[in-house]
GROMACS .gro file of C-alpha atoms in nm:
model
  217
    1MET     CA    1   0.000   0.000   0.000
    2ARG     CA    2   0.303   0.227   0.015
    3ASP     CA    3   0.241   0.336  -0.342
    4MET     CA    4  -0.092   0.491  -0.240
    5SER     CA    5  -0.093   0.863  -0.166
    6LEU     CA    6  -0.244   0.999   0.151
    7ALA     CA    7  -0.551   1.115  -0.039
    8GLN     CA    8  -0.593   0.777  -0.205
    9LEU     CA    9  -0.554   0.607   0.131
   10LYS     CA   10  -0.833   0.818   0.279
   11GLU     CA   11  -1.065   0.774  -0.019
   12SER     CA   12  -1.010   0.403  -0.077
   13GLY     CA   13  -1.264   0.298   0.185
   14LYS     CA   14  -1.030   0.017   0.285
   15PHE     CA   15  -0.873   0.201   0.578
   16LEU     CA   16  -0.982   0.368   0.898
   17SER     CA   17  -0.791   0.661   1.039
   18LEU     CA   18  -0.711   0.659   1.410
   19GLY     CA   19  -0.993   0.906   1.470
   20ALA     CA   20  -1.240   0.696   1.273
   21LEU     CA   21  -1.133   0.386   1.465
   22LYS     CA   22  -1.203   0.559   1.795
   23GLN     CA   23  -1.541   0.676   1.669
   24ARG     CA   24  -1.614   0.312   1.586
   25GLY     CA   25  -1.586   0.233   1.957
   26TRP     CA   26  -1.217   0.160   1.998
   27PRO     CA   27  -1.077   0.365   2.287
   28ASP     CA   28  -0.701   0.385   2.339
   29ALA     CA   29  -0.692   0.083   2.572
   30THR     CA   30  -0.871  -0.134   2.315
   31ILE     CA   31  -0.641  -0.022   2.035
   32LYS     CA   32  -0.335  -0.092   2.249
   33LYS     CA   33  -0.459  -0.443   2.329
   34PHE     CA   34  -0.593  -0.559   1.990
   35ALA     CA   35  -0.426  -0.342   1.724
   36PRO     CA   36  -0.114  -0.185   1.875
   37GLU     CA   37   0.048  -0.141   1.532
   38PRO     CA   38  -0.127   0.044   1.247
   39ASP     CA   39  -0.127  -0.101   0.895
   40GLU     CA   40  -0.014   0.223   0.734
   41VAL     CA   41   0.159   0.536   0.859
   42ARG     CA   42   0.180   0.863   0.668
   43ASP     CA   43   0.344   1.195   0.746
   44GLN     CA   44   0.110   1.484   0.805
   45PRO     CA   45   0.063   1.709   0.499
   46TRP     CA   46   0.193   2.062   0.497
   47PRO     CA   47   0.156   2.277   0.707
   48HIS     CA   48   0.128   2.012   0.981
   49ARG     CA   49   0.461   1.841   0.911
   50ASN     CA   50   0.570   1.867   1.274
   51SER     CA   51   0.258   1.689   1.401
   52PRO     CA   52   0.262   1.314   1.480
   53PRO     CA   53   0.227   1.086   1.174
   54MET     CA   54  -0.118   0.974   1.069
   55LYS     CA   55  -0.211   0.613   1.146
   56PHE     CA   56  -0.441   0.396   0.934
   57TYR     CA   57  -0.593   0.055   1.000
   58LEU     CA   58  -0.725  -0.191   0.743
   59LEU     CA   59  -1.101  -0.208   0.776
   60ALA     CA   60  -1.103  -0.580   0.693
   61ARG     CA   61  -0.854  -0.644   0.973
   62ILE     CA   62  -1.060  -0.444   1.222
   63LYS     CA   63  -1.380  -0.627   1.127
   64LYS     CA   64  -1.205  -0.959   1.172
   65ILE     CA   65  -1.080  -0.860   1.518
   66GLU     CA   66  -1.431  -0.748   1.615
   67GLN     CA   67  -1.557  -1.100   1.547
   68ARG     CA   68  -1.320  -1.259   1.796
   69LYS     CA   69  -1.462  -1.386   2.123
   70THR     CA   70  -1.180  -1.217   2.312
   71TRP     CA   71  -1.269  -0.878   2.161
   72ILE     CA   72  -1.640  -0.923   2.233
   73ALA     CA   73  -1.563  -1.025   2.591
   74TRP     CA   74  -1.334  -0.723   2.628
   75GLN     CA   75  -1.608  -0.489   2.503
   76GLU     CA   76  -1.864  -0.640   2.736
   77GLY     CA   77  -1.621  -0.610   3.024
   78SER     CA   78  -1.552  -0.251   2.925
   79ALA     CA   79  -1.924  -0.172   2.939
   80VAL     CA   80  -1.944  -0.325   3.287
   81ARG     CA   81  -1.639  -0.129   3.400
   82LYS     CA   82  -1.787   0.195   3.266
   83LYS     CA   83  -2.115   0.125   3.442
   84SER     CA   84  -1.937   0.049   3.768
   85ALA     CA   85  -1.724   0.361   3.737
   86ALA     CA   86  -2.032   0.575   3.668
   87LYS     CA   87  -2.206   0.424   3.971
   88ALA     CA   88  -1.902   0.495   4.188
   89VAL     CA   89  -1.897   0.856   4.070
   90SER     CA   90  -2.268   0.894   4.142
   91THR     CA   91  -2.219   0.748   4.489
   92LYS     CA   92  -1.937   0.990   4.566
   93ILE     CA   93  -2.133   1.289   4.440
   94ALA     CA   94  -2.436   1.182   4.644
   95ALA     CA   95  -2.220   1.154   4.956
   96LEU     CA   96  -2.076   1.500   4.898
   97THR     CA   97  -2.423   1.644   4.842
   98GLN     CA   98  -2.546   1.480   5.163
   99TRP     CA   99  -2.252   1.628   5.351
  100LEU     CA  100  -2.332   1.975   5.217
  101ASP     CA  101  -2.697   1.932   5.315
  102SER     CA  102  -2.590   1.853   5.671
  103LEU     CA  103  -2.378   2.166   5.714
  104VAL     CA  104  -2.491   2.433   5.954
  105ILE     CA  105  -2.321   2.759   5.853
  106GLU     CA  106  -2.302   3.033   6.112
  107VAL     CA  107  -2.124   3.367   6.109
  108PRO     CA  108  -2.068   3.575   6.423
  109LYS     CA  109  -2.292   3.874   6.483
  110MET     CA  110  -2.160   4.220   6.557
  111THR     CA  111  -2.272   4.578   6.514
  112ASP     CA  112  -2.258   4.729   6.168
  113GLU     CA  113  -1.995   4.973   6.289
  114GLY     CA  114  -1.785   4.698   6.440
  115LEU     CA  115  -1.804   4.487   6.125
  116THR     CA  116  -1.710   4.779   5.902
  117ALA     CA  117  -1.413   4.869   6.122
  118ARG     CA  118  -1.283   4.512   6.121
  119ALA     CA  119  -1.339   4.473   5.747
  120VAL     CA  120  -1.144   4.795   5.682
  121GLU     CA  121  -0.862   4.681   5.909
  122HIS     CA  122  -0.845   4.344   5.736
  123TYR     CA  123  -0.851   4.501   5.389
  124ASN     CA  124  -0.563   4.737   5.475
  125ALA     CA  125  -0.361   4.451   5.624
  126LEU     CA  126  -0.425   4.243   5.313
  127TRP     CA  127  -0.303   4.518   5.080
  128PHE     CA  128  -0.041   4.671   5.311
  129ASP     CA  129   0.232   4.662   5.046
  130THR     CA  130   0.022   4.840   4.782
  131ASP     CA  131  -0.142   5.177   4.740
  132LYS     CA  132  -0.485   5.031   4.815
  133ARG     CA  133  -0.639   5.167   5.133
  134ALA     CA  134  -0.983   5.152   5.289
  135SER     CA  135  -1.154   5.385   5.536
  136VAL     CA  136  -1.480   5.369   5.730
  137ASP     CA  137  -1.578   5.684   5.539
  138ASP     CA  138  -1.550   5.514   5.198
  139ASP     CA  139  -1.837   5.454   4.958
  140GLU     CA  140  -2.110   5.235   5.107
  141ASP     CA  141  -2.104   4.985   4.821
  142PHE     CA  142  -1.729   4.936   4.865
  143LEU     CA  143  -1.764   4.891   5.241
  144GLU     CA  144  -2.039   4.634   5.193
  145ARG     CA  145  -1.823   4.443   4.946
  146ILE     CA  146  -1.522   4.420   5.174
  147SER     CA  147  -1.749   4.338   5.471
  148VAL     CA  148  -1.899   4.041   5.288
  149ASN     CA  149  -1.551   3.930   5.179
  150TYR     CA  150  -1.423   3.961   5.536
  151LEU     CA  151  -1.711   3.758   5.675
  152ARG     CA  152  -1.680   3.490   5.408
  153HIS     CA  153  -1.305   3.439   5.427
  154GLN     CA  154  -1.227   3.519   5.790
  155LEU     CA  155  -1.536   3.460   6.003
  156SER     CA  156  -1.704   3.165   5.834
  157PRO     CA  157  -1.593   2.803   5.781
  158TYR     CA  158  -1.567   2.871   5.404
  159GLU     CA  159  -1.192   2.815   5.367
  160GLU     CA  160  -1.197   2.512   5.599
  161HIS     CA  161  -1.476   2.346   5.401
  162LEU     CA  162  -1.306   2.428   5.071
  163ASN     CA  163  -1.007   2.227   5.189
  164GLN     CA  164  -1.236   1.938   5.280
  165ILE     CA  165  -1.390   1.942   4.932
  166ALA     CA  166  -1.065   1.977   4.737
  167GLY     CA  167  -0.987   1.684   4.509
  168LYS     CA  168  -1.317   1.506   4.562
  169THR     CA  169  -1.547   1.392   4.284
  170GLY     CA  170  -1.798   1.670   4.220
  171ALA     CA  171  -1.580   1.931   4.389
  172HIS     CA  172  -1.654   2.204   4.133
  173GLU     CA  173  -2.031   2.191   4.186
  174ALA     CA  174  -1.980   2.147   4.560
  175ARG     CA  175  -1.775   2.467   4.576
  176ASP     CA  176  -2.058   2.659   4.412
  177ARG     CA  177  -2.310   2.511   4.654
  178LEU     CA  178  -2.086   2.583   4.954
  179ARG     CA  179  -2.041   2.943   4.841
  180SER     CA  180  -2.419   2.982   4.818
  181LEU     CA  181  -2.460   2.843   5.168
  182ILE     CA  182  -2.205   3.092   5.301
  183TYR     CA  183  -2.372   3.384   5.124
  184ASP     CA  184  -2.711   3.275   5.261
  185ALA     CA  185  -2.570   3.258   5.614
  186ILE     CA  186  -2.418   3.605   5.581
  187GLY     CA  187  -2.745   3.744   5.445
  188ASP     CA  188  -2.939   3.586   5.732
  189ALA     CA  189  -2.705   3.732   5.993
  190TYR     CA  190  -2.675   4.071   5.821
  191PRO     CA  191  -2.990   4.146   5.617
  192ASP     CA  192  -2.844   4.476   5.497
  193LEU     CA  193  -2.570   4.278   5.319
  194SER     CA  194  -2.811   4.045   5.137
  195SER     CA  195  -2.804   4.253   4.820
  196GLU     CA  196  -2.423   4.250   4.813
  197CYS     CA  197  -2.420   3.873   4.869
  198PHE     CA  198  -2.659   3.831   4.578
  199ARG     CA  199  -2.451   4.062   4.359
  200GLN     CA  200  -2.129   3.874   4.430
  201GLU     CA  201  -2.287   3.535   4.366
  202ARG     CA  202  -2.448   3.652   4.041
  203GLU     CA  203  -2.122   3.811   3.924
  204ARG     CA  204  -1.928   3.492   3.993
  205ALA     CA  205  -2.188   3.284   3.806
  206LEU     CA  206  -2.169   3.523   3.511
  207ARG     CA  207  -1.790   3.500   3.501
  208ALA     CA  208  -1.803   3.122   3.509
  209GLU     CA  209  -2.057   3.113   3.226
  210MET     CA  210  -1.852   3.353   3.014
  211ALA     CA  211  -1.536   3.151   3.082
  212ARG     CA  212  -1.711   2.835   2.960
  213SER     CA  213  -1.824   3.011   2.642
  214GLY     CA  214  -1.484   3.174   2.587
  215THR     CA  215  -1.624   3.527   2.617
  216ARG     CA  216  -1.424   3.799   2.785
  217TYR     CA  217  -1.578   3.941   3.101
   0.00000   0.00000   0.00000
């Protein structure tokens, strides 16, 4: 087959590219086990010369392999393994959800003046080596923002629970849920900050959605 050009190889109907083989239901592990060596290899056409060579597999060979009892058994076993893995994932996510449902989030109560003063102090300590400074006389919206941030990061179990979630199956969704629980607790303890909690949560959700769609915020 070496006398066939790349175009002829693709159009002959006798070969499957690596991508086509995978679409046929041959994941990498199956290919490695039953067809580790391709039947034809071609260099990528310009301008992709530096990319890995293209691999092709004889369709007749693949069909023959698919008729073997060992291949059929492997595929059936693969389906069982996938089902078991999916069940394990579901179980872990359910356990994490149950744990979140059991959480009781509380934030300490203090006067509005006391909270503002502590939030300003924390903000200035956080940015001590920059030109950023906060004052109790600053804009109300700014003071509400840093107050919510102070409560969330310093006076709630947010950071502690984030560490407990880290690395677990379903952690991304769990972080969102945990953040909502924290915001709800802050809003319950400080009703005047409810609007700021809602704004922060909505802004974070918007950023996440725009990141998924590739849009700049």
